[in-house]
Coordinates of C-alpha atoms (C1' of nucleotides) in Angstrom, one line a residue:
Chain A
X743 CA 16.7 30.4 -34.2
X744 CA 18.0 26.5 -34.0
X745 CA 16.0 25.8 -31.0
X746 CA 16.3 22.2 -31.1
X747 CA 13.2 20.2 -30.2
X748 CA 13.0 18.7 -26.8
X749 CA 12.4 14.7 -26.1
X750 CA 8.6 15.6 -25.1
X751 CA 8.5 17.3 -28.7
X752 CA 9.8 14.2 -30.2
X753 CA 7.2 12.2 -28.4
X754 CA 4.4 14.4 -29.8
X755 CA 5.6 14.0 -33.2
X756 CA 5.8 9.8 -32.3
X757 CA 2.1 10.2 -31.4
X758 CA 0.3 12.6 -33.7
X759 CA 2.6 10.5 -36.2
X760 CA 1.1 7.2 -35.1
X761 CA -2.2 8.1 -35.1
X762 CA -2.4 9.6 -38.8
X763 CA -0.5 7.0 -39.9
X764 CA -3.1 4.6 -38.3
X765 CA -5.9 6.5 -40.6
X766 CA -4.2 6.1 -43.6
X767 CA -4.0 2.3 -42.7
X768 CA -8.1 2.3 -42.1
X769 CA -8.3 4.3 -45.8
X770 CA -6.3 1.4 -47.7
X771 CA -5.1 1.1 -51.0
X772 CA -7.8 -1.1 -53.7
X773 CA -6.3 -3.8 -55.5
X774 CA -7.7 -5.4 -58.6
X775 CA -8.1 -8.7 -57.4
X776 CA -8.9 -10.5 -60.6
X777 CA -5.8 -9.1 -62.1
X778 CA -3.4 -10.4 -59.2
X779 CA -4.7 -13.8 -59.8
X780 CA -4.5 -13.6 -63.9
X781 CA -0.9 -12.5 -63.4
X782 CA 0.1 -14.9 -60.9
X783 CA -0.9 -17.7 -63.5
X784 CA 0.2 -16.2 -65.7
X785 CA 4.1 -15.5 -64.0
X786 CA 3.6 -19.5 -63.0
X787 CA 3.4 -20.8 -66.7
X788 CA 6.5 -18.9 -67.9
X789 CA 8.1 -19.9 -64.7
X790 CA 7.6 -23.4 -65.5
X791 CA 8.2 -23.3 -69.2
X792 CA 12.1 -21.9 -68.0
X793 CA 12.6 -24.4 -65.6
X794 CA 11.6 -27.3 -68.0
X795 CA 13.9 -25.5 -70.2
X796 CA 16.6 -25.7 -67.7
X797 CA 15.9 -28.8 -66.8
X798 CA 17.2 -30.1 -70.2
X799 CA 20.5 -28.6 -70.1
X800 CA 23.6 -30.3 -69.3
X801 CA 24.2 -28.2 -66.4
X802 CA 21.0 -29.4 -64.4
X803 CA 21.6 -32.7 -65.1
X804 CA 25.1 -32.5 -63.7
X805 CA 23.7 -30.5 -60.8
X806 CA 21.3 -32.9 -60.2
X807 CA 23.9 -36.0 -60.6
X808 CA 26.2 -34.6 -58.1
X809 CA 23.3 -34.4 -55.1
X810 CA 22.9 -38.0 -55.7
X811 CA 20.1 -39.4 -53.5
X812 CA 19.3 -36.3 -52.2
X813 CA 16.3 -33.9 -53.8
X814 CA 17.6 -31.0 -55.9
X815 CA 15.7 -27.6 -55.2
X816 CA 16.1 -24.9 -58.1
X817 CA 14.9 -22.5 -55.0
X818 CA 17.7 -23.3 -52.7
X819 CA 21.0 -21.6 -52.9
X820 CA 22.8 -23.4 -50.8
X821 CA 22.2 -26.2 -53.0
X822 CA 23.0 -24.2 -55.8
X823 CA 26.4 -22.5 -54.1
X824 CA 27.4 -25.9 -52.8
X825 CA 27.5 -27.2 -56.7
X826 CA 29.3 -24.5 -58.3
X827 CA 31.9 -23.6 -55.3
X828 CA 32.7 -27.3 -54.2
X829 CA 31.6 -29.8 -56.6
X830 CA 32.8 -28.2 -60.3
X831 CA 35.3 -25.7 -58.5
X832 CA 34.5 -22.2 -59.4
X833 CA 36.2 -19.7 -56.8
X834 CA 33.0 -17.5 -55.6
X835 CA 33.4 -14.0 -56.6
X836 CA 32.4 -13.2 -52.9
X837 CA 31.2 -14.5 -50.0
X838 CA 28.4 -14.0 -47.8
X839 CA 28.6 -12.5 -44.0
X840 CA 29.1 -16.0 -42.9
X841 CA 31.7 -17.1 -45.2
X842 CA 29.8 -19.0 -47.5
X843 CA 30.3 -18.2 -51.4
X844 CA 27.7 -16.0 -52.0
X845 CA 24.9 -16.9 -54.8
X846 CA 23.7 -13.3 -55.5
X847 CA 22.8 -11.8 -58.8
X848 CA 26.3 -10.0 -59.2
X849 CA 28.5 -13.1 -58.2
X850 CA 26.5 -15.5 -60.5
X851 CA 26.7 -13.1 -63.4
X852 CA 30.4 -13.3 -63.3
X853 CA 30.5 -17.4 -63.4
X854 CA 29.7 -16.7 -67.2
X855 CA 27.5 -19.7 -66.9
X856 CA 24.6 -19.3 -69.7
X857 CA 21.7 -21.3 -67.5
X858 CA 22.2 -19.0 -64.6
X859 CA 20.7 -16.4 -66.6
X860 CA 17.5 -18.6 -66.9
X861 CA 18.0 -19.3 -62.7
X862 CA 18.3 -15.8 -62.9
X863 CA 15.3 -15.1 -64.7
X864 CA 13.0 -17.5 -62.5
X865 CA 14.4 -16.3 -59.3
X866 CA 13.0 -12.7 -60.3
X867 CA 9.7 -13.7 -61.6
X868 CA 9.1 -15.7 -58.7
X869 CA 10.0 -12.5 -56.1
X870 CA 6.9 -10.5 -58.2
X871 CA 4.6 -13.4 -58.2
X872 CA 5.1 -14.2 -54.1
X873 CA 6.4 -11.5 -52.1
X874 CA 4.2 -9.4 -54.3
X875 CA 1.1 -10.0 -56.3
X876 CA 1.0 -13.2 -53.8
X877 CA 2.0 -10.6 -50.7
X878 CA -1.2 -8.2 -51.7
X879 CA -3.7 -10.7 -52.5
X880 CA -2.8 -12.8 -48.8
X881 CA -2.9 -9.4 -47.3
X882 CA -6.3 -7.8 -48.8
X883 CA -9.9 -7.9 -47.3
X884 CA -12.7 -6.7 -49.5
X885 CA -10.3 -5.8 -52.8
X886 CA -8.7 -3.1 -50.0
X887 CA -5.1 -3.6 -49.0
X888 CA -3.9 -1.5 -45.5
X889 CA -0.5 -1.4 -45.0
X890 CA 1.1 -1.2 -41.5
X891 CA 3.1 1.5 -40.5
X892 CA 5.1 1.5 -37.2
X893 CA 7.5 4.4 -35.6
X894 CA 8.8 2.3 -33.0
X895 CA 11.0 -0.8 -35.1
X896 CA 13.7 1.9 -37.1
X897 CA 16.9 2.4 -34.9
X898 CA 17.0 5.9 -36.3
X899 CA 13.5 6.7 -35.8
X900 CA 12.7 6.3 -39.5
X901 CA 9.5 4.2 -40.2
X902 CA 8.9 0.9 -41.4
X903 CA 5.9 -0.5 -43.2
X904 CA 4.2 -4.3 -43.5
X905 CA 1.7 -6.6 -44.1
X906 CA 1.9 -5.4 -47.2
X907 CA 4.8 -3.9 -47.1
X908 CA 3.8 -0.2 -48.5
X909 CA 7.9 0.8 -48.8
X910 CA 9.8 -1.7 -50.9
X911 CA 6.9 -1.7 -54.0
X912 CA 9.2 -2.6 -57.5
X913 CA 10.2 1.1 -59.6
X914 CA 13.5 1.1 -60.7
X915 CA 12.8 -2.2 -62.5
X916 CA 10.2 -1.0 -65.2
X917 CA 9.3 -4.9 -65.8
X918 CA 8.3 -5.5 -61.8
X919 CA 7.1 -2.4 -61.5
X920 CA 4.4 -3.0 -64.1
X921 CA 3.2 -6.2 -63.3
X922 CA 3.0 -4.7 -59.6
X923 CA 1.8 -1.4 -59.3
X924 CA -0.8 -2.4 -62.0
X925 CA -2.6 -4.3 -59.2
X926 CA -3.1 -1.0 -57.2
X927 CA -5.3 1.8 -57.4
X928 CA -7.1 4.3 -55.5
X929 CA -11.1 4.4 -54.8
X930 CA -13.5 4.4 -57.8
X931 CA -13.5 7.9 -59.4
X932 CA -10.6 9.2 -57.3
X933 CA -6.5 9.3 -58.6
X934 CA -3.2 8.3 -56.6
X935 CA -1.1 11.2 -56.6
X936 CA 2.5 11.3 -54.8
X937 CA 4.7 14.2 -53.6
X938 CA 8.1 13.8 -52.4
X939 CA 10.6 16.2 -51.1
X940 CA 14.0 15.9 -53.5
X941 CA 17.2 15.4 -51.8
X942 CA 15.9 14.9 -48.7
X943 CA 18.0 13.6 -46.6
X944 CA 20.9 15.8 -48.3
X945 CA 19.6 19.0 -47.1
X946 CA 18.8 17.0 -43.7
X947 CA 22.4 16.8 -43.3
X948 CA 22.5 20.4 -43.9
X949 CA 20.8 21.2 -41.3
X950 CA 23.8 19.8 -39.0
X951 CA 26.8 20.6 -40.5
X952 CA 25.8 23.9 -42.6
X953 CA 28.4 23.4 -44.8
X954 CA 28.7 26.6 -47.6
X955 CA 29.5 24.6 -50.5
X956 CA 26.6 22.2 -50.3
X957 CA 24.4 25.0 -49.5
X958 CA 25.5 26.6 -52.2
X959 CA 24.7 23.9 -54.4
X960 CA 21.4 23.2 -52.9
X961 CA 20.9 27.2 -53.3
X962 CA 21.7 27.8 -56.5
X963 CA 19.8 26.5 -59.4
X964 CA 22.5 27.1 -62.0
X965 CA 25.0 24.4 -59.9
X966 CA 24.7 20.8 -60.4
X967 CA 26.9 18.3 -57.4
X968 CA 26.5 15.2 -59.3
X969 CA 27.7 16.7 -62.7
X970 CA 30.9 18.6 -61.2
X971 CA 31.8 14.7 -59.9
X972 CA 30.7 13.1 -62.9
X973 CA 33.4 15.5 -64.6
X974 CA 36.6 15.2 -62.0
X975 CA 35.9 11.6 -61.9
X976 CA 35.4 11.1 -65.7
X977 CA 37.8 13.5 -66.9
X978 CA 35.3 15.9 -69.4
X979 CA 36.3 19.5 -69.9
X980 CA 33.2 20.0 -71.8
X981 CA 30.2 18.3 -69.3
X982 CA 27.0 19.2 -70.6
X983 CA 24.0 17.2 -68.7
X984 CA 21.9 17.7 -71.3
X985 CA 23.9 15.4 -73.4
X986 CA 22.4 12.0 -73.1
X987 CA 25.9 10.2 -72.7
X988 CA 27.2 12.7 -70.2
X989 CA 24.0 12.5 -67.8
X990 CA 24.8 8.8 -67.7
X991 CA 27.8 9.3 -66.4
X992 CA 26.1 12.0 -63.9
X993 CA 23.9 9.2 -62.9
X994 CA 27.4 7.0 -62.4
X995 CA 29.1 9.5 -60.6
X996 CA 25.8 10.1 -58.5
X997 CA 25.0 6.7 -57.3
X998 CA 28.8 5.2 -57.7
X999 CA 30.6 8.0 -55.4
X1000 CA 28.4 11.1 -54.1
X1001 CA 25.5 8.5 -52.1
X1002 CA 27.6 6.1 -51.1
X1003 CA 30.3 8.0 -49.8
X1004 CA 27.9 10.3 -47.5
X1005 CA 26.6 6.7 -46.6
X1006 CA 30.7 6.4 -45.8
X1007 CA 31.6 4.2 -48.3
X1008 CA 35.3 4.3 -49.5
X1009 CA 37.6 4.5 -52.9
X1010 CA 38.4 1.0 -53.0
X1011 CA 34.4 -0.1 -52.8
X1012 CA 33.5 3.1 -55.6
X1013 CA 36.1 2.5 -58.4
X1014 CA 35.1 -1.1 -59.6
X1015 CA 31.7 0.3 -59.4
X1016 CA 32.5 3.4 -61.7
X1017 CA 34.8 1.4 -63.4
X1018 CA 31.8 -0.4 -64.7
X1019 CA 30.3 2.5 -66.8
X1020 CA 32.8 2.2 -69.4
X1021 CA 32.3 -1.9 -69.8
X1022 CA 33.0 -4.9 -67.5
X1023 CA 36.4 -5.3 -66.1
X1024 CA 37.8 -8.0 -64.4
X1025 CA 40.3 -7.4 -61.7
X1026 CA 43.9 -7.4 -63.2
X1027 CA 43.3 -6.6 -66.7
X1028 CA 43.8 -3.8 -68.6
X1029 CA 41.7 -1.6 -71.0
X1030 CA 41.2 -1.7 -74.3
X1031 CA 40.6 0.9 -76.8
X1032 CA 36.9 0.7 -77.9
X1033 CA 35.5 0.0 -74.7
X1034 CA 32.9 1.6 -73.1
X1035 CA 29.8 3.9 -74.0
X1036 CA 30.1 6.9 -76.4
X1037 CA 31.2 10.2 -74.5
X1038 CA 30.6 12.0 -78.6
X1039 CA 33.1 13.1 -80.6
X1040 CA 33.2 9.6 -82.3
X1041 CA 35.3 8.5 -78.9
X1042 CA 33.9 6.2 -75.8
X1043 CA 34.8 6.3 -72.7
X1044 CA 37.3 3.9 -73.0
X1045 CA 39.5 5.2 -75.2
X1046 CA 39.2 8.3 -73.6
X1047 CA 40.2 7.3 -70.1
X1048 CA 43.1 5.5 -71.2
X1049 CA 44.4 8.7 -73.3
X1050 CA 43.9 10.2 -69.8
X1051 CA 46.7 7.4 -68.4
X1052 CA 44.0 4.9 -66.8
X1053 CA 44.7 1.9 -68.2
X1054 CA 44.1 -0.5 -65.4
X1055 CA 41.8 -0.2 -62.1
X1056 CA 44.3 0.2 -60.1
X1057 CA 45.2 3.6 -61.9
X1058 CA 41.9 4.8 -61.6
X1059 CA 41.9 3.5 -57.8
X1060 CA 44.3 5.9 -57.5
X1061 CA 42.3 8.9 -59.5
X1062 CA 39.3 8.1 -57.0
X1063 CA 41.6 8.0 -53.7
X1064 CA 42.1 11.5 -54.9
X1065 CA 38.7 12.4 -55.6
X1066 CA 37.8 11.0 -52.4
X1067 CA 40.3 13.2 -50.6
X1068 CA 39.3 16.1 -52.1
X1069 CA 35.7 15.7 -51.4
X1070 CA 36.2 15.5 -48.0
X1071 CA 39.1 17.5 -47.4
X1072 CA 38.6 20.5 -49.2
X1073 CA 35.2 20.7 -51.2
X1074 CA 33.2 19.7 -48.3
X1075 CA 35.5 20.2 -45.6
X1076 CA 32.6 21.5 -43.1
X1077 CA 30.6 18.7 -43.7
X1078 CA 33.5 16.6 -42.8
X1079 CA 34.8 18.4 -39.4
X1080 CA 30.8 18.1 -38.3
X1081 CA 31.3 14.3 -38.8
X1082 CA 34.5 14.6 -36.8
X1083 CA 33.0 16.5 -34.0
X1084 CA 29.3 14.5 -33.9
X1085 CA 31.3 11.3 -33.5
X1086 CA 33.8 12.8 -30.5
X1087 CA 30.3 13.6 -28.9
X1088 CA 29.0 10.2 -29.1
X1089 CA 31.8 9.0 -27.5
X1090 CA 31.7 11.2 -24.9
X1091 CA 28.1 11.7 -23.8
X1092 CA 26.9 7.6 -24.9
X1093 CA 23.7 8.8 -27.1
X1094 CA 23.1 11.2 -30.1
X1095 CA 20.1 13.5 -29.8
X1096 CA 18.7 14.6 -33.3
X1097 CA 17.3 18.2 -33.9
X1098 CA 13.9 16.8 -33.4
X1099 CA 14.5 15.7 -30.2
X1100 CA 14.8 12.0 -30.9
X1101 CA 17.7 10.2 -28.8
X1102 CA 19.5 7.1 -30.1
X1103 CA 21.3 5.4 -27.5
X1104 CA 23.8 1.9 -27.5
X1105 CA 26.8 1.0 -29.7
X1106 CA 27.1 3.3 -32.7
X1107 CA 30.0 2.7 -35.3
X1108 CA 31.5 5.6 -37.0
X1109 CA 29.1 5.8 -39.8
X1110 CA 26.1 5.1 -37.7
X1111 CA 26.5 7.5 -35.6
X1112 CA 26.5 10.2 -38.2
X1113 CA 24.0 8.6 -41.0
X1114 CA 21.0 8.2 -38.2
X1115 CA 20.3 11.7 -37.3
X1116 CA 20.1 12.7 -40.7
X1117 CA 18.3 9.3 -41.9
X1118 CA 16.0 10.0 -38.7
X1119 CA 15.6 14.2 -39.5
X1120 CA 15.1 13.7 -43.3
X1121 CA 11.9 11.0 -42.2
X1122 CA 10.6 13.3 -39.6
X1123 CA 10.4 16.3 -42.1
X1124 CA 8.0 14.2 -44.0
X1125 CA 6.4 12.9 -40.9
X1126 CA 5.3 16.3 -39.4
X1127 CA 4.1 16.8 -43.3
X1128 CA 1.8 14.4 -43.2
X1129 CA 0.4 14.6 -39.8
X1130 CA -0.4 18.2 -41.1
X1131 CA -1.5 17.8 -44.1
X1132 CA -4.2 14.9 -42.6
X1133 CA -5.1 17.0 -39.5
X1134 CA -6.0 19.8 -42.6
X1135 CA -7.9 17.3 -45.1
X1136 CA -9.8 15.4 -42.0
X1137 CA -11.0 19.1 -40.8
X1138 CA -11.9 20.6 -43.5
X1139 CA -14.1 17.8 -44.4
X1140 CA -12.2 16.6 -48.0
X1141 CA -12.9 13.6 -49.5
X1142 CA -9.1 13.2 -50.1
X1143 CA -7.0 11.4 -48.0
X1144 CA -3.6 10.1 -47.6
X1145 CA -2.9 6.5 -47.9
X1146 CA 0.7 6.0 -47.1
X1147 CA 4.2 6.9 -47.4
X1148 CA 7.3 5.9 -48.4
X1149 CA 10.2 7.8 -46.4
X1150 CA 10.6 10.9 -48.2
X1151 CA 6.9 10.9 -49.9
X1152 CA 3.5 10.8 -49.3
X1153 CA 0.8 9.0 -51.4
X1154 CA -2.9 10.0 -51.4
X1155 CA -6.0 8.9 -52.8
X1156 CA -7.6 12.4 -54.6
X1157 CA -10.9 13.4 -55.0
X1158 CA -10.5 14.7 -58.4
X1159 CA -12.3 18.1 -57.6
X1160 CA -10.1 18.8 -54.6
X1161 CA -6.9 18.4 -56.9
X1162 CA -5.7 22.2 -56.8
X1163 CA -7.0 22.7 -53.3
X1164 CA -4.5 19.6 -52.3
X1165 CA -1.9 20.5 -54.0
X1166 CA -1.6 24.1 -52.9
X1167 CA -2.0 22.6 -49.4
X1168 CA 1.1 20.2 -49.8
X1169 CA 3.1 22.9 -51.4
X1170 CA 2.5 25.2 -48.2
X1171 CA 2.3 22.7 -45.6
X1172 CA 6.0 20.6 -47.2
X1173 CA 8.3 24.1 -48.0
X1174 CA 7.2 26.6 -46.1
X1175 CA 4.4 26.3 -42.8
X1176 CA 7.6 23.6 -42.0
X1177 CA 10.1 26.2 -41.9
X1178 CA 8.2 27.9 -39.4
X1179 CA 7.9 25.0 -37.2
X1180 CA 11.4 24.2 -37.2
X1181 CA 13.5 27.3 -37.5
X1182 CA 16.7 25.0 -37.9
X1183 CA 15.3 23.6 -41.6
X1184 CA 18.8 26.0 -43.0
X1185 CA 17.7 25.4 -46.9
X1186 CA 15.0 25.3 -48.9
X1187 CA 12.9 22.2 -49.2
X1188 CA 11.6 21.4 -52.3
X1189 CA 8.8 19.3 -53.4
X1190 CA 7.9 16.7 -56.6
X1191 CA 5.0 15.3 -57.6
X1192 CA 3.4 12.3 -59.9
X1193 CA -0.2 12.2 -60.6
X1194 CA -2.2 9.6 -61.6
X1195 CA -5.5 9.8 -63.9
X1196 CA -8.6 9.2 -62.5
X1197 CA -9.3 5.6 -61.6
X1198 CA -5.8 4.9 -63.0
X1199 CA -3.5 2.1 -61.1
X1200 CA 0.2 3.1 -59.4
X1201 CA 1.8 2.2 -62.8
X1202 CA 0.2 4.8 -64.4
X1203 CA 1.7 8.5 -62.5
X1204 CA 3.4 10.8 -64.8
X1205 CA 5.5 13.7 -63.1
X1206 CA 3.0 16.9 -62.3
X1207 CA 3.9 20.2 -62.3
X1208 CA 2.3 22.3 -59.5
X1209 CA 3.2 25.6 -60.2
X1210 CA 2.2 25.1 -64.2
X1211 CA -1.3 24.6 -63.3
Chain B
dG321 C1' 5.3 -28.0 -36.3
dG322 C1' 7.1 -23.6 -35.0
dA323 C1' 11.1 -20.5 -33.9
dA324 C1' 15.2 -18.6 -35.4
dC325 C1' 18.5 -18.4 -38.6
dT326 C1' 20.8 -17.3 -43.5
dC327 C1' 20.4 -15.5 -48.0
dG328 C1' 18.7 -12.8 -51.6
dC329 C1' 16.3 -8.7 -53.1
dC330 C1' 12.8 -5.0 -53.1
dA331 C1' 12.5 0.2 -51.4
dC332 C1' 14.6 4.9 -49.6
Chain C
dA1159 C1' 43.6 1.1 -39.9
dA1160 C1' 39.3 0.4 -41.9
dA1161 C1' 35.9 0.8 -45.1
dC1162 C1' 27.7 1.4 -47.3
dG1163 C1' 23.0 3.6 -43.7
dT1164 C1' 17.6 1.9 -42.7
dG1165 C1' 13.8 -1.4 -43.2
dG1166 C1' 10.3 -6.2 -44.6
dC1167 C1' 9.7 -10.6 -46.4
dG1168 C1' 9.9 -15.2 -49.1
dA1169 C1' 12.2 -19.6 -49.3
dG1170 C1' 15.3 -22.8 -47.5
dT1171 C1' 17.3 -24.7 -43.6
dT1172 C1' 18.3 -26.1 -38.9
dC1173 C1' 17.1 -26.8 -34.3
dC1174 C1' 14.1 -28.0 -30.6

DNA sequence: GGAACTCGCCAC
DNA sequence: AAACGTGGCGAGTTCC
């Protein structure tokens, strides 16, 4: 048990790894080439009715007044942080690494200017239209895209992807995501289908610190992480995630404190954040009754914090210093001496070494030093997954075959006929062939899946249940 | 005219 | 005391 992998194992893994990944490149993902073009004309014209639009308003004309001689650029934000920040005045909400007032999506919101909206608007139809229906359609030969995939760029021996790049695809915006994974689909007569493993890298951390609490939760069905926080940070007696209100604030609590803080984030970044769930709130001033979503019982949020004594950000600062100190210090207290003692071993050996045998060497900060190995693990969980599973379909003859992946998943082009037989394979190969492989793999892993109907494009997966079939 | 940089933004 | 990890890429910009 917990034989750690040696460097030549990690090498193996680099290899097999590069050479699967290098057949998945030669498979190739079909675009619809007619479509790309349609909906880059089409992205063009709205683009230019909203900048014609803009172009009327006061605020362009003063913009453009101010540069004098010299050319405006809607594209350019230096142009565009130079105006606001020096020439009318507006203190930048934040500023950029080099000390510049930063033009981003969350600091122009907060200028309460109504044409940035439409600058807004145009600066996110023109990222879908060039870095990707333009991206795929500069990239593809013969209505085939084949995305690159390299093992030997990522500092934590993750992998990275381009030419297209295969990783950073729009989905959490459902607008993007339409216009961009319509343009993608697998061979004629075959369907995209895409497994990942849930909570990866969470249970990768497990497999280093072992701490019993997250185990448990990861063990036991019944428990639920991100709902216990949602509750301690929100203050609800009665959290029920099947209510639609409270399994927002799950969501709030999930990615406004639980991810970022394993990422080692702190209080004073996660309140404002959280703080956000129950309305906008600028710095200094106080809540209101009536704020906020509804939490049922005819209250919101609002009102129900400050009956709880938070009636200002700093109070709830405060409440989430506490949380934060109870996280670490008691509810996952293993987890945290692990983090103390991984770091006291960079410092004294110079290099981490990751269960699989990887090495990462040079400066570390705190946080790097304990978010690569399990950044690097959770990837190379997936990795040996895939380089299985292809070795198995290549074999055996299938006409299935995997066409990429995306960190914690895998995507491949199915033979429709070879459905069951895939997915039984993925299912052994991902949960449990793995766990004999590497004996130090402490939880179970677990798998999802999306499935896409025959000669359907990427936007059309809907969630597919193995087991139910 | 290309290399290298900054910034913003997409993914996990 | 300090304070969010990993990538790729387009556009603008500056430098050589």
């Amino acid at each position: 048990m917990d034989i750690k992998s040696t460097q030549a194992d990690a090498y193996k893994l680099l290899h097999q790894g590069t050479l699967a990944l290098a057949r998945a490149e030669r498979q190739g993902l079909r675009i619809d080439r007619k479509y790309c073009t349609q909906e880059q004309n089409k992205i063009t014209e709205l683009i230019s009715n909203l900048e014609g639009e803009l172009k009327q308003s006061s605020f362009y004309k003063e913009w453009t007044r101010s540069r004098g001689r010299k050319k405006l650029n809607i594209d350019s934000n230096a142009q565009l942080g130079e105006y606001l920040y020096e020439v009318c005045g507006h203190t930048p909400p934040k500023l950029t690494p080099s000390g510049l007032g930063s033009t981003d999506k969350e600091s122009l919101k907060q200028l309460d200017i109504p044409e940035i909206q439409t600058i807004l608007r145009i600066r996110k139809l023109k990222k879908i239209r060039d870095t990707y229906l333009k991206g795929f359609m500069k990239e593809q030969i013969n209505g085939f895209i084949h995305p690159h995939f390299k093992l030997h760029t990522a500092t934590t021996y993750r992998s990275s992807s381009s030419s297209p790049n295969f990783q950073n695809i729009p989905k959490r915006d459902k607008e993007a995501q339409k216009i961009c994974r319509s343009a993608l689909y697998p061979r004629r007569g075959h369907q995209l289908l895409e497994v990942d493993y849930s909570g990866m890298e969470v249970r990768a951390s497990i497999f280093y610190h072992n701490d019993p609490t997250m185990k448990k939760y990861i063990n036991d069905p019944d428990s639920d992480m991100h709902g216990d926080m949602a509750q301690q940070i929100f203050k609800i007696d009665d959290f029920d995630r099947s209510r639609p209100e409270h399994d927002t604030l799950r969501s709030a609590a999930k990615n406004g404190f639980v991810f970022p803080q394993f990422y080692g984030d702190y209080y004073g970044n996660n309140a404002p954040t959280l703080a956000c769930s129950w309305g906008e709130m600028p710095e200094n001033k106080r809540w209101e009754s009536g704020q906020g979503i509804s939490i049922g019982d005819e209250k919101n949020l609002g009102e129900h914090l400050v009956s709880h004594g938070f009636r200002s950000l700093k109070s709830f600062t405060n409440h989430v210093q506490d949380i934060e100190e109870d996280f670490w210090e008691r509810r996952f207290e293993v987890y945290n001496q692990w983090k103390k003692d991984w770091w006291r071993k960079y410092q004294n050996q110079g290099y981490i070494e990751m269960l699989t045998g990887f090495r990462c060497h040079g400066p570390m900060s705190k946080n790097d030093a304990t978010n690569y190995p399990v950044q690097g693990t959770a990837f190379h969980c997936l990795l040996w997954s895939f380089i299985t599973v292809d070795k198995i379909l290549t074999k055996k003859n299938m006409k299935t075959r995997i066409i990429g992946q995306v960190h914690d998943s895998i995507v491949l082009d199915v033979y429709p006929k070879e459905l069951d037989k895939v997915c039984r394979l993925l299912e052994y190969v991902m949960t449990k062939k793995i766990r004999k492989h590497w004996p130090w793999v402490n939880v179970p892993l677990d798998i999802d899946a999306d499935l896409g109907g025959v000669d359907e494009s990427w936007n059309e997966l809907e969630e597919y249940k193995f087991d139910e079939k």
